[in-house]
Coordinates of C-alpha atoms in Angstrom, one line a residue:
Chain A
M1 CA 16.8 6.9 21.6
A2 CA 14.5 7.9 18.7
P3 CA 12.8 4.5 17.8
F4 CA 12.0 3.5 20.7
E5 CA 10.5 7.1 22.3
P6 CA 7.0 6.3 22.2
F7 CA 4.5 6.5 20.2
A8 CA 7.7 6.7 17.5
H9 CA 6.1 6.6 14.4
Y10 CA 8.3 5.0 11.1
L11 CA 7.1 5.9 7.3
A12 CA 9.4 3.5 4.8
Y13 CA 11.4 5.6 2.6
G14 CA 10.7 4.9 -1.5
A15 CA 11.4 6.5 -4.0
T16 CA 7.9 7.1 -4.8
D17 CA 7.2 9.4 -1.2
Q18 CA 10.2 11.3 -1.0
Q19 CA 7.2 14.5 -1.6
T20 CA 5.4 13.3 1.8
L21 CA 8.0 13.5 3.6
R22 CA 9.4 15.2 2.4
D23 CA 6.1 18.0 3.7
L24 CA 5.0 16.4 6.2
R25 CA 8.9 15.7 8.2
R26 CA 7.2 17.1 11.3
S27 CA 3.9 14.2 11.1
Y28 CA 6.3 11.4 12.2
S29 CA 9.6 10.2 14.4
G30 CA 12.1 8.8 11.9
V31 CA 12.5 7.3 8.6
L32 CA 13.4 3.5 7.9
V33 CA 14.6 3.2 4.5
P34 CA 15.0 -0.3 2.7
G35 CA 18.6 -1.4 2.4
T36 CA 17.9 -2.6 -1.3
I37 CA 17.0 0.9 -2.0
A38 CA 19.8 2.2 -0.2
A39 CA 22.0 0.3 -2.2
F40 CA 20.8 0.1 -5.3
Q41 CA 20.1 4.3 -5.9
R42 CA 22.1 4.5 -3.3
Q43 CA 22.8 8.9 -4.8
G44 CA 19.6 9.3 -4.7
T45 CA 18.7 8.0 -2.1
G46 CA 21.6 9.2 -0.3
G47 CA 21.7 12.5 -0.7
F48 CA 17.6 12.6 0.1
V49 CA 17.7 10.9 3.2
L50 CA 21.1 13.4 4.7
S51 CA 19.3 16.4 3.5
L52 CA 16.4 15.5 5.5
S53 CA 18.8 14.9 8.1
A54 CA 20.3 17.8 8.2
T55 CA 16.9 20.2 7.8
P56 CA 16.1 21.3 11.6
E57 CA 12.9 18.7 11.9
A58 CA 16.1 16.4 11.6
P59 CA 13.6 13.1 11.6
P60 CA 16.2 10.1 12.7
Y61 CA 16.6 7.1 10.6
M62 CA 18.0 3.5 9.9
I63 CA 18.1 1.0 7.7
D64 CA 16.9 -2.8 7.6
P65 CA 19.0 -4.7 5.7
R66 CA 16.5 -7.2 5.3
F67 CA 18.1 -9.8 5.6
P68 CA 15.4 -12.4 4.9
L69 CA 15.7 -12.1 0.9
F70 CA 18.7 -14.1 1.3
Q71 CA 16.9 -16.4 3.6
Q72 CA 15.7 -17.6 0.2
A73 CA 16.4 -18.6 -3.5
L74 CA 15.4 -15.2 -6.5
S75 CA 15.1 -17.2 -8.9
N76 CA 14.6 -13.3 -10.8
P77 CA 16.6 -11.0 -9.1
K78 CA 17.2 -7.5 -9.4
K79 CA 19.1 -4.9 -9.5
S80 CA 18.2 -3.7 -6.0
H81 CA 18.7 -7.5 -4.8
T82 CA 22.3 -8.1 -7.3
A83 CA 23.2 -4.4 -4.8
L84 CA 23.0 -5.4 -2.1
A85 CA 25.1 -8.0 -2.3
E86 CA 27.8 -6.3 -3.8
L87 CA 27.5 -3.8 -1.2
L88 CA 28.3 -6.8 1.5
D89 CA 30.4 -8.3 -0.7
D90 CA 29.5 -11.2 -1.3
A91 CA 27.5 -12.5 -5.0
A92 CA 26.5 -15.4 -3.6
L93 CA 23.9 -14.2 -1.6
V94 CA 21.8 -13.9 -4.8
Q95 CA 21.3 -18.1 -5.0
Q96 CA 18.5 -18.5 -8.0
R97 CA 18.4 -21.8 -7.9
R98 CA 17.1 -23.1 -4.3
D99 CA 16.5 -21.0 -0.8
P100 CA 20.1 -21.7 1.0
T101 CA 19.7 -23.7 4.1
P102 CA 21.7 -22.2 7.3
D103 CA 25.1 -24.4 7.1
A104 CA 25.2 -22.4 4.5
F105 CA 25.8 -19.2 6.6
T106 CA 29.1 -20.2 8.1
D107 CA 30.5 -17.5 11.0
E108 CA 33.4 -16.5 8.4
R109 CA 30.6 -15.7 6.3
M110 CA 28.4 -13.6 9.1
A111 CA 31.3 -11.9 10.4
A112 CA 32.0 -10.5 6.6
I113 CA 28.7 -9.0 6.2
A114 CA 28.2 -8.1 9.6
R115 CA 31.3 -6.4 9.1
K116 CA 30.6 -4.9 5.5
W117 CA 27.1 -3.8 7.1
V118 CA 28.3 -2.2 10.3
D119 CA 31.3 0.2 8.1
F120 CA 28.2 1.3 5.4
N121 CA 26.1 2.7 8.2
C122 CA 28.7 3.9 9.9
S123 CA 29.9 5.7 6.7
Y124 CA 26.4 6.7 5.0
G125 CA 26.1 10.0 6.9
S126 CA 29.2 11.5 5.0
A127 CA 29.9 8.5 2.4
E128 CA 26.8 8.6 0.8
N129 CA 25.6 12.7 0.2
A130 CA 27.1 13.4 -3.9
K131 CA 23.8 14.2 -4.7
F132 CA 22.7 16.4 -1.7
E133 CA 22.4 19.4 -2.6
K134 CA 20.2 18.6 -5.3
Y135 CA 18.0 17.2 -2.1
A136 CA 18.3 19.9 -0.8
K137 CA 17.8 22.0 -2.7
R138 CA 13.8 20.7 -3.8
L139 CA 13.3 21.5 0.2
G140 CA 13.5 24.6 -0.1
E141 CA 17.0 25.2 2.9
E142 CA 20.0 26.0 3.0
L143 CA 21.4 22.4 4.3
T144 CA 25.8 21.2 4.2
P145 CA 26.1 17.8 3.9
E146 CA 28.4 19.2 7.3
E147 CA 24.5 19.3 8.9
A148 CA 23.1 15.2 8.0
Q149 CA 23.4 12.9 10.3
G150 CA 24.5 9.1 10.4
P151 CA 21.6 6.2 11.1
E152 CA 19.5 6.7 15.0
A153 CA 20.2 2.6 15.2
V154 CA 22.2 0.1 13.2
L155 CA 19.3 -2.9 12.0
A156 CA 21.7 -6.2 12.4
P157 CA 21.1 -8.4 9.5
Y158 CA 18.9 -11.1 10.6
F159 CA 17.3 -14.2 9.8
A160 CA 13.2 -15.1 9.8
C161 CA 12.7 -17.7 12.2
E162 CA 9.9 -20.3 12.7
G163 CA 10.4 -20.1 16.4
S164 CA 14.3 -20.5 19.0
D165 CA 14.9 -24.5 18.1
D166 CA 15.1 -23.6 14.2
P167 CA 18.4 -23.4 12.5
W168 CA 18.4 -19.9 11.7
W169 CA 18.1 -19.0 15.0
P170 CA 21.6 -19.0 16.7
R171 CA 22.8 -17.5 13.3
S172 CA 20.6 -14.0 13.8
K173 CA 21.4 -14.4 17.0
R174 CA 25.2 -14.6 15.9
F175 CA 24.9 -11.9 12.9
L176 CA 24.0 -9.8 16.2
E177 CA 26.8 -10.1 17.9
H178 CA 29.0 -9.7 15.3
S179 CA 28.3 -6.6 14.5
Q180 CA 28.6 -5.8 17.4
A181 CA 31.4 -6.3 17.7
N182 CA 32.3 -4.5 14.4
A183 CA 30.5 -1.5 15.6
P184 CA 32.7 1.4 17.2
A185 CA 32.2 2.6 20.0
S186 CA 31.6 5.4 19.5
G187 CA 28.9 5.4 16.7
P188 CA 25.1 4.8 16.5
P189 CA 24.5 1.3 18.5
C190 CA 23.3 -1.5 17.2
L191 CA 20.0 -3.7 17.3
R192 CA 18.7 -7.0 17.4
V193 CA 15.6 -7.7 14.3
V194 CA 13.3 -11.0 15.9
C195 CA 11.5 -11.5 12.6
A196 CA 9.3 -14.4 14.2
R197 CA 8.0 -16.8 10.5
H198 CA 4.7 -16.8 12.7
S199 CA 2.6 -15.5 15.7
G200 CA 3.0 -17.6 17.1
A201 CA 5.9 -18.1 17.6
L202 CA 7.4 -14.0 18.5
D203 CA 6.7 -14.7 21.6
E204 CA 9.2 -18.2 22.0
L205 CA 12.2 -16.2 20.0
L206 CA 12.0 -12.5 22.3
A207 CA 11.9 -15.6 25.5
D208 CA 15.1 -16.5 24.7
V209 CA 16.6 -13.3 24.2
Q210 CA 17.9 -12.7 28.3
E211 CA 19.0 -8.7 28.8
P212 CA 16.5 -5.8 28.6
E213 CA 17.2 -4.0 26.0
Q214 CA 16.2 -2.1 23.0
L215 CA 14.7 -4.5 20.1
V216 CA 12.7 -3.9 16.3
V217 CA 9.9 -6.8 15.8
W218 CA 8.9 -8.0 12.9
V219 CA 5.8 -11.0 12.5
S220 CA 6.1 -12.4 9.3
G221 CA 2.3 -12.2 7.4
L222 CA 0.6 -10.1 9.9
D223 CA -2.3 -8.7 8.8
E224 CA -4.2 -7.2 11.0
H225 CA -7.4 -7.1 9.2
Q226 CA -7.8 -10.4 8.0
A227 CA -5.5 -12.0 10.9
S228 CA -8.1 -13.8 12.9
T229 CA -8.6 -13.3 17.0
L230 CA -5.5 -16.0 18.6
E231 CA -3.4 -14.8 16.2
L232 CA -3.1 -10.8 17.2
V233 CA -3.7 -12.7 21.1
Q234 CA -0.2 -14.4 20.6
F235 CA 1.3 -11.0 19.1
R236 CA -0.5 -8.6 21.4
E237 CA 1.2 -11.6 24.1
A238 CA 3.8 -11.7 23.0
I239 CA 4.3 -7.7 23.4
T240 CA 3.2 -7.8 26.4
N241 CA 5.6 -10.8 27.7
A242 CA 8.8 -8.8 26.2
A243 CA 7.7 -5.9 27.7
A244 CA 7.7 -7.7 31.1
R245 CA 10.9 -9.0 31.0
G246 CA 12.2 -5.6 30.5
H247 CA 12.2 -5.5 26.4
E248 CA 11.3 -2.3 23.7
P249 CA 10.2 -3.8 21.9
F250 CA 9.6 -1.7 18.1
A251 CA 8.1 -3.8 15.8
L252 CA 8.8 -2.6 11.4
Y253 CA 5.6 -2.8 10.6
G254 CA 2.6 -2.5 12.4
G255 CA -1.0 -0.4 11.6
F256 CA -3.5 0.9 13.5
F257 CA -3.4 -2.4 16.1
S258 CA -0.1 -2.0 16.5
V259 CA -0.5 1.7 18.4
L260 CA -3.4 0.0 20.1
L261 CA -0.3 -2.3 21.5
G262 CA 1.0 0.6 22.9
T263 CA -0.8 0.9 26.4
D264 CA 0.9 -2.9 26.6
G265 CA 4.7 -2.6 25.6
L266 CA 5.0 -1.5 21.7
R267 CA 7.2 1.5 21.9
G268 CA 6.4 1.6 17.7
A269 CA 5.8 1.1 15.0
S270 CA 6.8 1.2 10.9
H271 CA 4.7 1.8 7.7
G272 CA 4.9 2.8 3.6
I273 CA 3.1 5.2 3.0
G274 CA -0.2 4.5 2.0
F275 CA 0.3 0.9 1.9
S276 CA 2.9 -2.1 3.7
E277 CA 1.4 -2.1 7.0
H278 CA 2.4 -5.3 7.3
R279 CA 5.3 -7.8 4.9
N280 CA 5.5 -11.7 4.5
W281 CA 8.9 -12.3 5.0
R282 CA 9.2 -14.5 1.4
E283 CA 7.6 -11.6 -0.1
L284 CA 10.9 -9.2 -0.1
P285 CA 12.1 -9.8 -3.5
E286 CA 8.1 -8.5 -4.5
S287 CA 8.6 -4.7 -4.9
G288 CA 6.5 -1.5 -6.8
A289 CA 4.9 1.6 -5.6
P290 CA 1.7 0.5 -4.4
P291 CA -2.5 1.6 -5.4
A292 CA -3.2 4.8 -4.9
R293 CA -6.3 4.2 -1.9
Y294 CA -8.2 5.9 0.8
Y295 CA -7.1 5.4 4.3
L296 CA -11.0 5.6 6.1
R297 CA -9.8 7.0 9.4
R298 CA -13.4 5.2 11.2
A299 CA -12.2 1.8 10.5
H300 CA -8.9 2.7 10.2
R301 CA -7.3 1.0 7.2
Y302 CA -7.3 1.1 3.9
V303 CA -9.5 0.3 0.8
P304 CA -9.3 1.4 -2.7
Q305 CA -9.9 4.6 -3.8
D306 CA -13.9 4.0 -5.2
L307 CA -14.6 1.6 -2.6
A308 CA -14.3 5.5 -0.5
E309 CA -15.6 6.7 -3.1
A310 CA -19.1 4.5 -2.4
L311 CA -19.0 4.8 1.4
Y312 CA -19.0 8.3 0.3
T313 CA -22.4 8.5 -1.0
V314 CA -24.2 6.3 0.7
S315 CA -22.9 9.1 3.5
P316 CA -19.9 11.4 3.5
D317 CA -19.7 11.1 7.6
I318 CA -18.0 8.1 6.9
T319 CA -15.1 9.6 5.2
A320 CA -15.7 12.2 7.2
C321 CA -11.5 13.7 7.8
P322 CA -10.8 17.2 8.9
C323 CA -7.1 16.5 7.2
P324 CA -5.8 19.6 5.3
H325 CA -5.3 17.4 2.7
C326 CA -8.7 16.4 1.9
D327 CA -10.1 19.9 2.0
G328 CA -13.5 18.4 3.5
R329 CA -13.6 17.0 -0.5
P330 CA -15.4 12.8 -1.2
P331 CA -11.8 10.8 -1.6
V332 CA -12.3 10.4 -5.1
A333 CA -11.4 13.5 -5.4
L334 CA -7.9 13.2 -3.9
D335 CA -4.6 12.5 -6.4
Y336 CA -1.9 10.3 -4.8
H337 CA 0.5 12.2 -2.9
E338 CA -2.9 13.7 -1.4
L339 CA -3.5 11.0 -1.1
M340 CA -0.8 9.9 0.8
K341 CA -0.5 12.5 3.4
H342 CA -3.5 12.3 4.4
S343 CA -2.8 8.5 5.3
V344 CA -0.1 10.1 7.4
W345 CA -1.7 12.3 8.4
C346 CA -4.2 9.8 10.2
R347 CA -1.6 7.8 11.5
A348 CA -0.2 11.0 13.5
E349 CA -4.1 11.2 14.4
E350 CA -4.4 8.1 16.1
I351 CA -1.2 7.8 18.0
E352 CA -2.5 11.0 19.3
H353 CA -5.7 9.7 20.5
W354 CA -5.1 6.4 21.3
Y355 CA -1.6 6.0 22.2
G356 CA -2.4 5.2 26.4
V357 CA -5.5 4.4 26.0
A358 CA -7.0 1.5 28.5
T359 CA -8.0 -1.5 26.6
D360 CA -11.1 -1.9 27.7
T361 CA -12.0 1.7 26.9
A362 CA -10.1 1.7 23.0
A363 CA -12.3 -2.6 22.9
R364 CA -15.6 -0.3 24.0
L365 CA -15.0 2.2 21.6
L366 CA -13.7 0.8 18.5
D367 CA -17.1 -2.3 19.2
D368 CA -19.8 2.0 19.2
E369 CA -17.4 1.8 15.7
Y370 CA -17.8 -1.1 14.2
D371 CA -21.7 -0.7 15.2
A372 CA -22.4 2.6 13.9
L373 CA -20.4 1.8 11.1
S374 CA -22.5 -1.7 9.9
A375 CA -24.9 -0.2 11.3
Q376 CA -24.6 3.0 8.1
I377 CA -23.7 0.9 5.7
G378 CA -26.9 -1.3 7.0
A379 CA -29.2 1.7 6.2
A380 CA -28.0 2.4 3.2
R381 CA -30.2 1.5 -0.1
T382 CA -27.8 2.9 -3.3
L383 CA -24.7 0.2 -3.1
A384 CA -25.3 -2.2 -5.5
P385 CA -25.3 -5.8 -3.5
R386 CA -21.2 -6.5 -4.4
I387 CA -20.5 -3.6 -3.4
A388 CA -21.9 -3.5 -0.5
A389 CA -20.5 -6.4 0.1
R390 CA -17.1 -5.5 0.1
A391 CA -18.1 -2.8 2.5
D392 CA -19.5 -4.5 5.2
N393 CA -16.1 -7.1 5.1
S394 CA -14.1 -3.1 5.1
I395 CA -15.3 -3.6 9.2
E396 CA -15.4 -7.1 9.7
H397 CA -11.7 -6.6 11.6
L398 CA -13.0 -3.9 14.5
R399 CA -14.7 -6.9 16.0
Q400 CA -11.8 -9.6 15.7
W401 CA -9.7 -6.2 17.4
V402 CA -12.4 -6.1 20.1
D403 CA -12.1 -9.7 20.3
A404 CA -8.3 -9.8 20.6
L405 CA -8.6 -6.8 22.9
R406 CA -11.2 -8.3 25.4
S407 CA -8.7 -12.4 25.9
S408 CA -7.1 -11.2 28.1
Chain B
M1 CA -13.7 4.3 -47.0
S2 CA -16.0 5.9 -45.9
P3 CA -15.9 8.5 -42.4
Q4 CA -17.7 5.5 -40.5
E5 CA -14.9 3.0 -41.5
A6 CA -11.5 5.7 -41.1
L7 CA -12.5 6.3 -37.9
L8 CA -13.7 2.0 -37.3
V9 CA -10.0 0.8 -38.4
R10 CA -8.2 4.3 -36.1
H11 CA -10.1 3.2 -33.1
L12 CA -9.7 -0.2 -33.8
P13 CA -6.6 -1.7 -36.3
D14 CA -6.5 -4.5 -35.9
L15 CA -9.9 -6.3 -35.5
S16 CA -8.2 -10.2 -35.1
A17 CA -7.7 -9.0 -31.8
F18 CA -11.0 -8.9 -30.8
E19 CA -12.3 -12.3 -31.0
Y20 CA -11.8 -14.2 -28.3
G21 CA -14.3 -13.2 -24.6
E22 CA -14.9 -9.9 -24.0
A23 CA -12.9 -8.4 -26.0
A24 CA -15.7 -9.4 -29.4
L25 CA -17.8 -7.2 -27.9
L26 CA -15.3 -4.0 -29.1
P27 CA -15.9 -4.2 -32.7
T28 CA -19.5 -3.4 -32.4
L29 CA -20.3 -1.8 -29.7
M30 CA -17.2 0.7 -31.6
R31 CA -20.0 0.4 -34.7
W32 CA -22.7 1.8 -33.2
L33 CA -21.0 3.8 -30.7
I34 CA -19.4 5.5 -34.4
A35 CA -22.9 5.3 -35.8
T36 CA -24.8 6.9 -33.4
G37 CA -22.7 9.8 -33.4
R38 CA -20.9 8.6 -29.7
V39 CA -17.4 8.5 -31.1
R40 CA -17.2 11.3 -33.4
A41 CA -13.1 12.7 -35.3
Q42 CA -12.6 15.1 -31.9
T43 CA -13.5 11.7 -30.0
M44 CA -10.4 10.4 -27.2
V45 CA -11.0 6.3 -27.3
A46 CA -9.6 4.6 -24.9
Q47 CA -9.3 1.2 -24.2
E48 CA -7.4 -0.2 -21.0
V49 CA -7.1 3.3 -18.8
P50 CA -5.7 2.9 -15.3
W51 CA -8.2 4.6 -12.5
L52 CA -9.2 4.4 -9.3
G53 CA -6.2 1.2 -9.0
R54 CA -8.9 -0.6 -11.7
R55 CA -8.7 -0.7 -15.7
V56 CA -12.0 1.1 -16.9
D57 CA -12.4 -1.0 -20.3
L58 CA -13.4 1.3 -22.8
A59 CA -13.8 5.4 -22.1
L60 CA -15.0 8.0 -23.8
L61 CA -13.8 11.5 -23.2
T62 CA -15.3 14.0 -26.3
A63 CA -14.1 17.2 -27.1
R64 CA -16.3 19.5 -24.4
G65 CA -15.0 17.1 -21.7
V66 CA -17.2 14.7 -21.1
T67 CA -16.0 11.3 -19.9
T68 CA -18.3 7.4 -20.5
A69 CA -17.3 5.1 -18.9
F70 CA -18.2 1.6 -20.5
E71 CA -17.0 -2.5 -18.9
L72 CA -17.6 -4.9 -20.8
K73 CA -18.2 -8.5 -19.7
L74 CA -19.7 -11.6 -21.5
G75 CA -22.1 -13.6 -18.5
R76 CA -23.3 -12.8 -15.2
L77 CA -23.9 -8.3 -15.3
Q78 CA -23.4 -8.2 -10.8
R79 CA -19.4 -8.1 -10.9
V80 CA -19.4 -5.6 -13.8
L81 CA -22.4 -3.3 -12.2
E82 CA -19.9 -3.0 -9.7
Q83 CA -17.5 -1.7 -11.8
G84 CA -20.3 0.8 -13.2
A85 CA -21.2 1.4 -10.4
Y86 CA -17.8 2.7 -9.2
N87 CA -17.2 4.2 -12.5
R88 CA -20.0 6.6 -12.5
S89 CA -18.7 8.2 -8.8
S90 CA -16.2 10.0 -11.5
F91 CA -17.1 9.2 -15.3
H92 CA -20.3 11.3 -16.3
R93 CA -21.7 8.7 -18.2
S94 CA -21.2 4.7 -17.1
W95 CA -21.9 2.1 -19.3
V96 CA -22.1 -1.6 -19.0
V97 CA -22.0 -3.7 -22.1
T98 CA -23.1 -7.8 -21.8
G99 CA -24.0 -10.7 -24.3
N100 CA -26.5 -12.0 -22.6
R101 CA -30.0 -10.2 -21.5
P102 CA -29.6 -9.5 -17.6
R103 CA -32.1 -10.9 -15.5
P104 CA -35.0 -8.2 -13.8
D105 CA -33.2 -7.6 -10.3
G106 CA -29.8 -6.7 -13.1
L107 CA -31.7 -4.5 -15.0
R108 CA -33.1 -2.9 -12.3
W109 CA -30.4 -2.1 -9.9
A110 CA -28.3 -0.8 -12.8
Q111 CA -31.2 1.5 -13.2
E112 CA -31.5 2.7 -10.3
L113 CA -27.7 3.5 -10.0
G114 CA -28.0 5.1 -13.0
I115 CA -26.1 2.6 -15.2
G116 CA -27.0 2.5 -18.6
V117 CA -27.3 -0.7 -20.0
L118 CA -26.5 -2.3 -23.5
V119 CA -26.2 -6.7 -25.0
I120 CA -24.7 -7.4 -28.0
Q121 CA -26.3 -10.5 -29.4
H122 CA -25.2 -11.3 -33.4
D123 CA -23.6 -8.3 -33.8
I124 CA -26.5 -6.0 -32.9
V125 CA -27.3 -3.2 -30.5
I126 CA -29.5 -3.6 -27.9
M127 CA -29.9 -0.8 -26.0
L128 CA -31.8 -1.7 -22.6
S129 CA -31.4 1.6 -20.3
A130 CA -29.9 4.8 -20.9
P131 CA -27.1 6.3 -18.8
T132 CA -28.1 9.2 -15.9
M133 CA -25.5 11.9 -16.7
R134 CA -23.8 13.1 -13.3
E135 CA -21.2 15.8 -12.9
P136 CA -18.8 14.2 -11.0
H137 CA -16.1 16.9 -8.6
P138 CA -14.2 18.8 -10.9
A139 CA -10.4 17.0 -9.2
A140 CA -11.4 13.3 -10.3
V141 CA -12.9 15.1 -14.1
K142 CA -9.0 16.8 -14.2
R143 CA -7.6 13.5 -13.3
L144 CA -9.1 11.8 -15.6
R145 CA -8.9 14.0 -18.3
A146 CA -5.4 13.6 -17.9
T147 CA -5.3 9.3 -18.2
I148 CA -7.9 8.8 -20.8
E149 CA -5.5 11.8 -22.8
A150 CA -2.4 9.3 -22.6
R151 CA -3.3 6.5 -23.2
A152 CA -5.5 7.5 -26.5
T153 CA -5.3 6.3 -29.8
L154 CA -3.9 9.7 -31.7
V155 CA -7.1 11.5 -32.7
A156 CA -5.9 12.5 -36.9

């Protein structure tokens, strides 16, 4: 299945990303559609996703139920939140005053939610295509609604969990069982999403999944560029151990460090276009278009476009990129969609060049790159002091990654 | 009302909105820009211009397409120098405007980076250094002009 064919490169769908998803449909493996968007912009999202799935490239897609959204109080619920709750036929999922307790999710209630969710997924390919023709026209191809595909798999509703003794965890497991019980035999498989509230909890949660399976993992708030060495090591060990137990994990969020974990058994990762390589479950209620940022290829991270331009003035070599979207131009010349396409191109290139590289080799290469970048930035005499400090900070994560890769 | 006063009113119709913080520098700055011919009848003037994920305090676009950025700061210069340096990458000219005389090292950095420095004290504008003119990348200039136009106060 596509999300587990290494190294799978999924892109999270957002309404502002349609052009990038359309133009680059040969450059990524699949699309992850947030359940909130699928529920709220129902026909528009459906028309776009289904017309894309009808093309010869037919990127597979899955819909993320984003259920930890309903594990917390939504003091100012958005229309997309209530739309998802209504789709699940459970308006009480939106609680405005206080966080719901695990007890609020009875087995009967979870069975009903899982049934609605599975029904929605299984009928998605045929029921959400009212705007199919409009989006097919934008693709510039002659497509028919009959060619549209359903989701590759059903991501079962899930909760964010502290550990295996967290009362949310058995409920998360029950959600999968209810989803599987409601899934038609001829339909897409149901997948488990293991959402750990911190990196230290992931290994414990995965160890509690007895039989080997293809599953989706998410460590809440694990920002690969800000994480400590310990957090990165914990994440890496959890992936290594899961793979050793026969699991095939796919990361719901991930950046370049996740690509490196392909060597340890991670099968693929998803990220937003131009942002969202990590997410805290508490921040799920927040949404919006990302700020335009530039993917600094040599540092394997996004930086503000003006910082990228400052680095370009130090030496064009720091921001050099052979992609057709940059076309040899400085970072500031790229408009929003060019920035997005550049970032997707870079990740695809990273996967092509780095997936499967031995861990010690990857660590040595990153170490060398850090030294080279550090020397170039340090030698610059044209950066204002605060910009120089920001430039230094923008490459510090490379040392953390090297330490995490060498820790075993 | 003189033409210069009319221009000021057009761009800053409610001066009471600029009594506090860094915004208090704006009326004096605008008078100076008009008096020195830097803002004319056809000049587009935009405040809080969204650009590359930040907001530029004041941006000008002349009829000939020349763009100028101003960043305002009452206190220390280093932070605003950073903003001014970033603006250099896409504006033809970049200024920082401060309420205090900068230290020599701050002024040296501004000159080295090609950023103009204005000090405003007691409604008087003192130009400590002029910005160097730069020709940014055409694609950036094109987007920037469109952004300023969309944000600018209407030209009569």
